[in-house]
Coordinates of C-alpha atoms and ligand atoms in Angstrom, one line a residue:
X132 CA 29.0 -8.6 22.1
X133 CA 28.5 -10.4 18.9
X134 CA 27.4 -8.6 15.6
X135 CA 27.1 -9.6 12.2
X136 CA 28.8 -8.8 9.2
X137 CA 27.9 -6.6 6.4
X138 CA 29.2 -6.3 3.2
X139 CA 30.3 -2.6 3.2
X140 CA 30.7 -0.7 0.1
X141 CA 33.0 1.7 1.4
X142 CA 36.0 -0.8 2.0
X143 CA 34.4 -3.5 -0.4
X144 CA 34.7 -5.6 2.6
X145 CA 32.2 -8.2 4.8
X146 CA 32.6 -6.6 8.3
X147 CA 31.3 -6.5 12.0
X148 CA 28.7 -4.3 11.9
X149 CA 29.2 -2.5 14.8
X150 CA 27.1 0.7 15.9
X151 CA 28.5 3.7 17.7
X152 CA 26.3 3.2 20.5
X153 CA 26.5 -0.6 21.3
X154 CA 22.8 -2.0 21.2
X155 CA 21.5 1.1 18.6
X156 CA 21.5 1.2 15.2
X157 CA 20.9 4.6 13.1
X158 CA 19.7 3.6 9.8
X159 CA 19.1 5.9 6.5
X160 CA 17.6 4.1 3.6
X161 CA 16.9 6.3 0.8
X162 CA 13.1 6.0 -0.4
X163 CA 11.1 7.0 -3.5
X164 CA 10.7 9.8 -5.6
X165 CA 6.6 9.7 -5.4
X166 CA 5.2 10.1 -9.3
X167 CA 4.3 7.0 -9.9
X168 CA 3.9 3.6 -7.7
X169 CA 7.1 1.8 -7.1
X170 CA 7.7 -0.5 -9.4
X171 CA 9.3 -4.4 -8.7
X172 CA 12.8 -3.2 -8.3
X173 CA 11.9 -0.2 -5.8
X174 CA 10.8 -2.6 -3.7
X175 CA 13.7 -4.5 -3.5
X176 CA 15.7 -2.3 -1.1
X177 CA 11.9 -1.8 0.9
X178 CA 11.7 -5.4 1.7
X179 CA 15.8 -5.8 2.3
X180 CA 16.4 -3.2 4.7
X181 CA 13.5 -4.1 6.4
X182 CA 14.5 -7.0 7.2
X183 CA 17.9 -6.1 8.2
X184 CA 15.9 -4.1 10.5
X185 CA 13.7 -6.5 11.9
X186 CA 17.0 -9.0 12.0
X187 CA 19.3 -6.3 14.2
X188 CA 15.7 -5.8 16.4
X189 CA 15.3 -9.6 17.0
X190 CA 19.0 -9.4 18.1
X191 CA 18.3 -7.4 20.9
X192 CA 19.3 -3.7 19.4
X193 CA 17.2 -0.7 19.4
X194 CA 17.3 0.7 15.7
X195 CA 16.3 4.4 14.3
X196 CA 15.3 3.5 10.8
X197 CA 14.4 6.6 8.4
X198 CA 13.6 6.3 4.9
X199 CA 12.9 9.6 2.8
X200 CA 10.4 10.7 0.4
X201 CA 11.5 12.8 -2.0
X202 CA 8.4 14.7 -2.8
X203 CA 10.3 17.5 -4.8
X204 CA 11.7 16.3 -8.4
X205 CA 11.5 17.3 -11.7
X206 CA 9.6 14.1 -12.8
X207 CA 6.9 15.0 -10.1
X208 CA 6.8 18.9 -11.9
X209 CA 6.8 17.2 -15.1
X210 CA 3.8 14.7 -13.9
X211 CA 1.8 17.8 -12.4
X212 CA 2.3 19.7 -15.5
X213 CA 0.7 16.6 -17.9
X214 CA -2.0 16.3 -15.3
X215 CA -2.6 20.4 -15.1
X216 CA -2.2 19.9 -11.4
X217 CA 0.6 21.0 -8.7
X218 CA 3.4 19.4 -7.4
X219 CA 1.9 17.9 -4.1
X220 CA -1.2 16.5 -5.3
X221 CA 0.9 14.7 -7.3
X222 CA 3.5 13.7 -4.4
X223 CA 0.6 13.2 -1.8
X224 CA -0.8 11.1 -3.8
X225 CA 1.5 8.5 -4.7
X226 CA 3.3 8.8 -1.1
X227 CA -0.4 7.7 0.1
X228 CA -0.1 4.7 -2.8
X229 CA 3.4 3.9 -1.6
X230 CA 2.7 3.3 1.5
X231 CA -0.1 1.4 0.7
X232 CA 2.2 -0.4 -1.0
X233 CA 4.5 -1.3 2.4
X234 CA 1.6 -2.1 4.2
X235 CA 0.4 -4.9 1.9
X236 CA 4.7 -5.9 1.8
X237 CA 5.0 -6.1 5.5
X238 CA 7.3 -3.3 6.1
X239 CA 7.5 -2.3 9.2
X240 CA 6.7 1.5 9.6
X241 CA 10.4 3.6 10.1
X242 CA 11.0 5.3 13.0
X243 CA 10.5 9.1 10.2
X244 CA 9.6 9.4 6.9
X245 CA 11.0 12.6 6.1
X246 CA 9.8 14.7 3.0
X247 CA 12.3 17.0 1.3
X248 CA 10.2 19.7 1.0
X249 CA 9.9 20.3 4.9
X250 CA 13.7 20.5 5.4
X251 CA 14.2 23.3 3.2
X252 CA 15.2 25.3 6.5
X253 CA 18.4 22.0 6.9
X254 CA 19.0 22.2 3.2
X255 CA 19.8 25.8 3.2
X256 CA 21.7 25.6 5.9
X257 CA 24.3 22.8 5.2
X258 CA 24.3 25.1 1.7
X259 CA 25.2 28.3 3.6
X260 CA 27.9 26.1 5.3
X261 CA 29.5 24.7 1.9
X262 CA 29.4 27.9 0.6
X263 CA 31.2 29.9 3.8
X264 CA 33.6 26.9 4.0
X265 CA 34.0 27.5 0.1
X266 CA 33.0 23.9 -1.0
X267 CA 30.1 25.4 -2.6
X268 CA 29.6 28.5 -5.2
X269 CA 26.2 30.3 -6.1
X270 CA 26.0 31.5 -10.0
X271 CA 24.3 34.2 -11.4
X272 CA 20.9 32.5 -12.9
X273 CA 20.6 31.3 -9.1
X274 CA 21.9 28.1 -8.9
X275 CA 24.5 27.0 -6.1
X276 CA 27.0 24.1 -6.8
X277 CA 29.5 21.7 -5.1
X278 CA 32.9 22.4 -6.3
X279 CA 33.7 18.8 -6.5
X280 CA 37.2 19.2 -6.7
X281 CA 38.3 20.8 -3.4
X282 CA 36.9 18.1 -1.5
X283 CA 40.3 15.6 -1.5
X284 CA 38.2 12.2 -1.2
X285 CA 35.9 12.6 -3.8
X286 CA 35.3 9.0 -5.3
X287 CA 35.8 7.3 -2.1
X288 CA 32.5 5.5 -2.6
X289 CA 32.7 4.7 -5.6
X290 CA 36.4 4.5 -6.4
X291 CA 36.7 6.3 -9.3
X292 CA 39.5 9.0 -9.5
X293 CA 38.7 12.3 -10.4
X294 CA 40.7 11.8 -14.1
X295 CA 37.5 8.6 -15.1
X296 CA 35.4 11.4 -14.0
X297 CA 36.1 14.0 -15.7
X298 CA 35.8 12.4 -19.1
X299 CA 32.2 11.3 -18.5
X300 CA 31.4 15.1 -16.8
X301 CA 29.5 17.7 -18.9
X302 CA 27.7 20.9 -18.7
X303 CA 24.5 21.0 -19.5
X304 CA 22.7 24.3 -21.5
X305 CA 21.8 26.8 -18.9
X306 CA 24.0 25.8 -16.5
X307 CA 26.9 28.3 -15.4
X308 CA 29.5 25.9 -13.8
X309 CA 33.6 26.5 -12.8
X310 CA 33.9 22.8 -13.3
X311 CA 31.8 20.4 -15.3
X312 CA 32.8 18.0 -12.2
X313 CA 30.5 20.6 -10.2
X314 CA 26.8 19.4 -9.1
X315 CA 23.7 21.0 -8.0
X316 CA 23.2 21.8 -4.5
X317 CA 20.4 24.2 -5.0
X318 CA 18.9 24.9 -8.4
X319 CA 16.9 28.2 -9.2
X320 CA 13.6 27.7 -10.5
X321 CA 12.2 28.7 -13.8
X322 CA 9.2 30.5 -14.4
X323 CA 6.3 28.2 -13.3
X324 CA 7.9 26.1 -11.2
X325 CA 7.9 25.4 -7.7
X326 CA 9.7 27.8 -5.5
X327 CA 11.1 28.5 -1.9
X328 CA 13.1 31.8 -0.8
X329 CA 16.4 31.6 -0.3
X330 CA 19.9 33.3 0.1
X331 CA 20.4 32.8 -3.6
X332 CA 16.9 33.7 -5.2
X333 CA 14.2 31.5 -5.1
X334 CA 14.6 28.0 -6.0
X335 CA 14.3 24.4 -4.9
X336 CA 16.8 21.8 -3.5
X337 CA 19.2 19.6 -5.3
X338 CA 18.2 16.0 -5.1
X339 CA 21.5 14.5 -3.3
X340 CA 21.0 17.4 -0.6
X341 CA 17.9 16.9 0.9
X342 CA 19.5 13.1 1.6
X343 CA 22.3 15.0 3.5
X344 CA 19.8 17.4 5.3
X345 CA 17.1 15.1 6.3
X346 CA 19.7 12.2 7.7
X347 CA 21.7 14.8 9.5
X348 CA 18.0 16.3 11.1
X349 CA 16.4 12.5 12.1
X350 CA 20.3 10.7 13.1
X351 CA 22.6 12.7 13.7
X352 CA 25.7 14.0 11.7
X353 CA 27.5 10.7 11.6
X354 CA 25.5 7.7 11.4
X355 CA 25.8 4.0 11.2
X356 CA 24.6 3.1 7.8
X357 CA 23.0 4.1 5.1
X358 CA 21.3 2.0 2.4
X359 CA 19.8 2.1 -1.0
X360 CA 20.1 0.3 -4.4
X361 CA 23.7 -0.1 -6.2
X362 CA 22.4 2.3 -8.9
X363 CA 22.7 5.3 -6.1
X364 CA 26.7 4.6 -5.6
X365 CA 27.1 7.1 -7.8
X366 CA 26.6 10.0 -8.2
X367 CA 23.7 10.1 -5.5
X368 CA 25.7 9.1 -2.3
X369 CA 28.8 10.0 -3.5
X370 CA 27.6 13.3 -3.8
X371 CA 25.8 12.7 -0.3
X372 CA 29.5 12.1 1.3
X373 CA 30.9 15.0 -0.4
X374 CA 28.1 17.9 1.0
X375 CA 27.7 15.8 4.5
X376 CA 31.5 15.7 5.2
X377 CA 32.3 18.9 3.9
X378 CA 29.7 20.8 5.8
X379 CA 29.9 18.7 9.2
X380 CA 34.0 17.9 9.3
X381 CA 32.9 14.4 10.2
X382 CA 32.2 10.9 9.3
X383 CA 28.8 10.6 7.2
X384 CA 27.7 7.2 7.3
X385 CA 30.0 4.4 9.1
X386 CA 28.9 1.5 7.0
X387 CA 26.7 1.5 3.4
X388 CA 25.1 -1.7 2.0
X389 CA 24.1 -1.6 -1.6
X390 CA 20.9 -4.3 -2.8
X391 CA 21.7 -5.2 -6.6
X392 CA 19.1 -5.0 -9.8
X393 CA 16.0 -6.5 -10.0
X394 CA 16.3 -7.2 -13.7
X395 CA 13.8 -8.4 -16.3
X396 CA 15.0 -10.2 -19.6
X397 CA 18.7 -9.6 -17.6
X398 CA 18.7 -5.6 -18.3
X399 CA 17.3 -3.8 -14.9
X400 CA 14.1 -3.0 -14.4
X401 CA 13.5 0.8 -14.3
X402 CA 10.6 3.6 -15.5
X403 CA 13.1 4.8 -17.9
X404 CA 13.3 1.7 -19.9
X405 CA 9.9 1.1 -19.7
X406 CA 10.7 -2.6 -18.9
X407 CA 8.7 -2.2 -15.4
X408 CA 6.0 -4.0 -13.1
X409 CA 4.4 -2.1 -10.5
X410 CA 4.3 -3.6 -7.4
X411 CA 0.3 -3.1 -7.3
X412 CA -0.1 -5.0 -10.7
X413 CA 1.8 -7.7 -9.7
X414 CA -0.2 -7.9 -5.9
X415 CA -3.4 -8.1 -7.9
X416 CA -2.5 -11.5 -9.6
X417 CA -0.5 -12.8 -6.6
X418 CA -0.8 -10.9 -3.6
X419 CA 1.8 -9.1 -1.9
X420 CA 3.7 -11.7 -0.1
X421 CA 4.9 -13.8 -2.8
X422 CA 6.6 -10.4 -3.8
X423 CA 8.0 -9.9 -0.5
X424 CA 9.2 -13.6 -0.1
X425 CA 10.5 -13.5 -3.8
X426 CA 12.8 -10.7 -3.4
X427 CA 14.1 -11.9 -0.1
X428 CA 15.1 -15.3 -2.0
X429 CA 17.9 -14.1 -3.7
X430 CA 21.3 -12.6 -1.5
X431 CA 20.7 -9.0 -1.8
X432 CA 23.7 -7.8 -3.5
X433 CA 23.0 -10.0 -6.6
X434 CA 21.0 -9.6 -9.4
X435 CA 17.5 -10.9 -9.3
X436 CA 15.6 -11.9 -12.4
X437 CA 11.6 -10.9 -12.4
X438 CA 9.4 -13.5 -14.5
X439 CA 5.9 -13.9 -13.7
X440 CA 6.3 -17.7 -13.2
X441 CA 9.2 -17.0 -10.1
X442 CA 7.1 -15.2 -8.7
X443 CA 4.4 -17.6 -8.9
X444 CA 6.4 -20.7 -7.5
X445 CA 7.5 -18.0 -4.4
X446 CA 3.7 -18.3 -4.2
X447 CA 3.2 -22.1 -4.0
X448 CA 5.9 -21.7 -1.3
X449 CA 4.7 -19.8 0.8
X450 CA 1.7 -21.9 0.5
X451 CA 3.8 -25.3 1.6
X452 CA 5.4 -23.0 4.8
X453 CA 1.5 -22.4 5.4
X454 CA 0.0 -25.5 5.4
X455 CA 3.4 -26.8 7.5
X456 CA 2.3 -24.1 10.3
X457 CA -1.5 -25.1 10.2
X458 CA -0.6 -28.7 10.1
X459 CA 1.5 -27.9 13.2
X460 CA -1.6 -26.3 15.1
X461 CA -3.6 -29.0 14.6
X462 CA -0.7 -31.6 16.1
X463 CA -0.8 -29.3 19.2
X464 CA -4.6 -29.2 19.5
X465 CA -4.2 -33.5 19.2
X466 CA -0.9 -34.0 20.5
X467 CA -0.6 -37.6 22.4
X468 CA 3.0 -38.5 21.6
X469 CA 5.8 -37.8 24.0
X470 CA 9.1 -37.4 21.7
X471 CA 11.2 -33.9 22.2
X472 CA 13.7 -34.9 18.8
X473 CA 11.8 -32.1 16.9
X474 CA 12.7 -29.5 19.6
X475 CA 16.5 -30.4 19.2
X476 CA 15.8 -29.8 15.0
X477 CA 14.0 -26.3 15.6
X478 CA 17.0 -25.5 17.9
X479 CA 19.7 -26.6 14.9
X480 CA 17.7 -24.5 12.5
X481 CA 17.3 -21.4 14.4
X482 CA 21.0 -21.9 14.9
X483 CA 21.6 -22.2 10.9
X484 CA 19.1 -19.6 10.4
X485 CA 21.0 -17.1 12.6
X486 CA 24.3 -17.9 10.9
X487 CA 23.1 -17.1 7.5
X488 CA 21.5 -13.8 8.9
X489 CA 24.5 -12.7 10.2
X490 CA 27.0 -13.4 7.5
X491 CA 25.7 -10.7 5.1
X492 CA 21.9 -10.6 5.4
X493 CA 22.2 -14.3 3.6
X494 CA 18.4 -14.6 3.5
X495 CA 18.5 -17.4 1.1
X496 CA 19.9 -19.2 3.4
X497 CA 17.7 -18.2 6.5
X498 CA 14.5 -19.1 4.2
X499 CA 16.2 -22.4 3.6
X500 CA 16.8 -23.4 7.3
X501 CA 13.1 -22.6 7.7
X502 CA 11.9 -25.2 5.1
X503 CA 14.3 -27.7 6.3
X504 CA 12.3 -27.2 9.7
X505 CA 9.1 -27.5 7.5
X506 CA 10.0 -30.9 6.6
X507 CA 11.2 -32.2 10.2
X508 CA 8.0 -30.8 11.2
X509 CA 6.4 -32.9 8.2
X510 CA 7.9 -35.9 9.6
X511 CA 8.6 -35.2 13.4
X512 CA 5.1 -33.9 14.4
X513 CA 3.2 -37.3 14.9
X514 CA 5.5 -38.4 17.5
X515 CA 5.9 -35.1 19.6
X516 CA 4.7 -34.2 22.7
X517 CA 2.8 -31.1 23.0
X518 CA 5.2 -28.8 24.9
X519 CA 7.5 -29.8 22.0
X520 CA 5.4 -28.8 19.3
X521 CA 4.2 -25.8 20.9
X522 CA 8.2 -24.7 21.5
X523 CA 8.8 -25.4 17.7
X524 CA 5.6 -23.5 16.8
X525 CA 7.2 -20.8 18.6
X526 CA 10.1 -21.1 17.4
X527 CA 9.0 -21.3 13.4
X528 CA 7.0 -18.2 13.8
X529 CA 9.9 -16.4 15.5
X530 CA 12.1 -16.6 12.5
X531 CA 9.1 -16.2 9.9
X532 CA 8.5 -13.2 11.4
X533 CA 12.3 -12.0 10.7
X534 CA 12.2 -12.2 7.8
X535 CA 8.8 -10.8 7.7
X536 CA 6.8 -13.7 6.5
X537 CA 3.6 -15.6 6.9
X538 CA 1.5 -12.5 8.0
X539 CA -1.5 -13.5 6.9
X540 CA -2.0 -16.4 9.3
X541 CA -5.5 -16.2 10.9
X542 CA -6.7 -14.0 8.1
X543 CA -8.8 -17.3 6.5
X544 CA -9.5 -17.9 9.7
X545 CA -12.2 -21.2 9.8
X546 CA -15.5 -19.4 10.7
X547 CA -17.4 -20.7 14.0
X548 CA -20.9 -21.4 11.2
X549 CA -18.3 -23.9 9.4
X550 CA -16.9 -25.1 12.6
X551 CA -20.0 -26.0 14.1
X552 CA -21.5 -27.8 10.9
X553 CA -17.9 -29.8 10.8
X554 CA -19.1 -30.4 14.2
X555 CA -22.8 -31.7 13.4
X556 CA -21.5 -33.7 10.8
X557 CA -19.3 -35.5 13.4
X558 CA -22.1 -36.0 15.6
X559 CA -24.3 -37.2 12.7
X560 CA -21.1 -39.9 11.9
X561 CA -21.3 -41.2 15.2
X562 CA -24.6 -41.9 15.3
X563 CA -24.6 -43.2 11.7
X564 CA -26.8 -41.1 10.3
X565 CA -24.7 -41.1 6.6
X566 CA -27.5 -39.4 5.2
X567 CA -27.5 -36.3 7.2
X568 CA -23.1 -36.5 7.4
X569 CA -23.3 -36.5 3.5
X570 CA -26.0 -33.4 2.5
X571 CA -23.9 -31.7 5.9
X572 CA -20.8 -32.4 4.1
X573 CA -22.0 -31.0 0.9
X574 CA -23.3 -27.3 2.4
X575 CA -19.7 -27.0 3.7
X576 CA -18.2 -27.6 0.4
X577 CA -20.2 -25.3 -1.4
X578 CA -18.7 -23.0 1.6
X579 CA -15.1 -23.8 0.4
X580 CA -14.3 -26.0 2.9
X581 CA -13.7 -29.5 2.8
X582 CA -13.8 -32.1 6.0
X583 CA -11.1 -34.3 6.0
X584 CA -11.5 -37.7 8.4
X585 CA -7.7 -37.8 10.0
X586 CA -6.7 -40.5 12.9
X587 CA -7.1 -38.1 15.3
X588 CA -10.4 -36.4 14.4
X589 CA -11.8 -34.5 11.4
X590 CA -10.0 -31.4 9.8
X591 CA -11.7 -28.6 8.2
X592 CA -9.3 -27.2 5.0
X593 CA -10.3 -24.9 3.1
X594 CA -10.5 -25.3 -0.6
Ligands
AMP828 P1 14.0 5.8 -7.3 O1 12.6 6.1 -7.0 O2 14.3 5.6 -8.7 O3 14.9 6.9 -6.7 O4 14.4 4.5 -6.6 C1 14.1 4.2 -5.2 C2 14.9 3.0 -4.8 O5 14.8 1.8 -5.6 C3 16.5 3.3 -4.8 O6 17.1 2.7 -3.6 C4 16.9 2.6 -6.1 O7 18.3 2.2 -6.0 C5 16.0 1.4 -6.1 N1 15.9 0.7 -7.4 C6 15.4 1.3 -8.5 N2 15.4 0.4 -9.5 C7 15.8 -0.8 -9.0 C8 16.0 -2.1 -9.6 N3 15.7 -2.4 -10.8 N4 16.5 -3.0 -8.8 C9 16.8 -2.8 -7.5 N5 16.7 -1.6 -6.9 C10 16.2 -0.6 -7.6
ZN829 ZN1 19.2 9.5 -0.9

């Protein structure tokens, strides 16, 4: 069996990806924190990962893909609190907004899209465990925390030792820690804040934990990857390894693969800077699949600059990958040459499409081996049979649709009223009547639509 190779920030090394269970891959990609809607850059590892998904799926394997919501935070309390509203409003909402959001993107839905706030029975328990197996330590105001330092591979993601550590770690003001290397499994609320019971008083999780709960609920202790943007290395799922492993004595995750920064103006792109574009503001000027086809034009561990005009060009793309696959339709629909060279060209492109796909998610490359199959169809088409171009068609959509492009094919679809006036015009050609051809001609382009005479019959394209 042949797999592909990842880039694997555990060993900082491209390997095989190979699953436990050959043919099935159990995938954890960690999702938004729902206060506002995702921005350029949270999009980023959306559209990635799904199309390592849809990649290991067109390959034959079976894959589990779950991507949280964290729907507990204190930016969501802090967002309620401006609006004089509750937590979930605010977290049901921009969930609903997010996923709105991947619809318009072309993600495919995951297999779970697990909320924090109904794991708070896992949470506790993996806490209980850390604390009986004394990796963990509740304090007097009611917080519980890792102690970092018994677990011996701390900094294995990251590679950091403990001593660069220490010298960045503090202890914040109301906190009650034995180390300042320590973090937040469980956090006890404050007055007016959302609260569940617990062992420890009532509270709410730490972030990193409901990762660990919710991947070990959906996969499994020990799964095959798990995914997210480079700015989660640390301390997110480094702190991820350190509760998973410690509570379960086993492997976390087998593999992780890290997307780099969308930046702006070369800093990355991020609420906190205020340097963002939402992904819904940028949709409404361009639609949403010059987004998705931008940030899949870039390899996925470097940095990828956002300007307005990129973004626009991904656009005018698309547009030329369009116009290849309608061009392609209509050669079928009027196919009278015999040639099968354009078959052999598909064939060499799937094959260089595949290649790039497999070393490292190189979708660059894959979207470059389906323009270079755009222009052979540009110049091959003509003198193709039609079982030829139907194969290629078949073959064009197949990787499109890896990499989760050109889903809105049909959506313009030429209505039958413009169809049959294209059709009445011809008739009106034929029996020269130039008259009625021209004012028939006219209604359709005040339609939009515009008749072009070709060799082998008139095209309708629409303006
Ligand atoms: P957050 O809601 O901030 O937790 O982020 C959700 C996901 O977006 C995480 O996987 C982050 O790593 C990722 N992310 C946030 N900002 C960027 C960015 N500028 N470029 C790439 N990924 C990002
Ligand atoms: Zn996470």
């Amino acid at each position: 069996m042949q797999h592909m190779k990842i880039f694997n920030t555990m060993t900082r090394q491209k390997e095989e990806f190979i699953p436990m269970k050959e043919g099935e891959y159990r995938i954890y990609v960690c999702g938004p924190t729902v206060y506002n809607y995702i921005h350029m850059g949270n999009a980023r590892p959306v559209c990635v990962f799904d199309t390592l998904r849809r990649y290991l799926e067109y390959r034959g394997n079976r894959v589990l893909y779950v991507s949280n919501i964290t729907d507990i935070h204190d930016k969501i309390i802090k967002k309620a609190n401006e609006e004089g509203t509750t937590y979930d409003v605010i977290a049901h909402r921009y969930e609903e907004e997010y996923f709105k959001d991947c619809r318009g993107l072309n993600v495919e839905p995951a297999t779970a899209y697990p909320r924090a706030t109904e794991h708070i029975d896992e949470i506790q328990s993996i806490i209980s465990d850390l604390i009986a197996k004394g990796f963990a330590y509740p304090t007097s105001n009611g917080d519980v925390y890792f102690r970092t330092r018994k677990d011996p591979h701390y900094g294995q993601l990251s590679h950091q030792p403990l001593e660069d550590l220490e010298s960045g770690a503090r202890i914040a003001v109301g906190e009650i820690k034995e180390d300042p290397l320590d973090f937040a499994v469980w956090k006890g609320s404050k007055p007016g804040e959302p609260a569940w019971d617990s062992p420890w008083g009532p509270g709410r999780p730490g972030w990193h934990i409901e990762c660990s709960a919710m991947a070990r609920r959906h996969l499994g202790k020990t799964i095959d990857l798990h995914c997210g943007g480079v700015d989660l290395v640390f301390p997110h799922h480094e702190n991820e390894i350190a509760q998973s492993e410690c509570a379960n004595g086993c492997t976390f995750a087998r593999y992780w693969m890290h997307n780099g920064f969308l930046n702006i103006d070369n800093r990355k792109m991020s609420k906190s800077l205020n340097n963002f574009f939402t992904v819904r503001d940028v949709a409404a000027e361009v639609g949403y699949e010059p987004i998705r086809f931008f940030l899949l034009s870039g390899h996925y561990r470097s940095p990828l600059n956002y300007t307005k005009e990129i973004v626009e060009s991904c656009k005018a793309s698309l547009e030329r990958l369009y116009t290849c696959r309608d061009n392609l339709d209509f050669a079928i629909a009027h196919a009278s040459g015999s040639g099968d060279a354009l078959l052999e060209k598909a064939n060499a492109a799937r094959d260089k499409f595949i290649a790039a796909m497999d070393d490292d998610l190189n979708t660059a490359d894959a979207i470059a081996a389906l323009f270079e199959l755009a222009r052979e169809i540009n110049t091959l088409s003509a003198e193709s049979s039609k079982e030829t171009l139907t194969a290629v068609a078949g073959i064009f959509d197949e990787l499109a649709g890896v990499l989760g492009l050109l889903y809105n094919r049909g959506k313009d679809e030429i209505p039958q009223q413009v169809k049959d006036l294209a059709e009445q015009r011809a008739a009106a050609r034929k029996a020269k009547d130039w008259a009625k051809a021209d004012a028939i001609r006219d209604q359709l382009a005040e339609m939009g639509y515009v008749v072009e005479d070709t060799p082998s019959g008139p095209k309708i394209v629409k303006k």
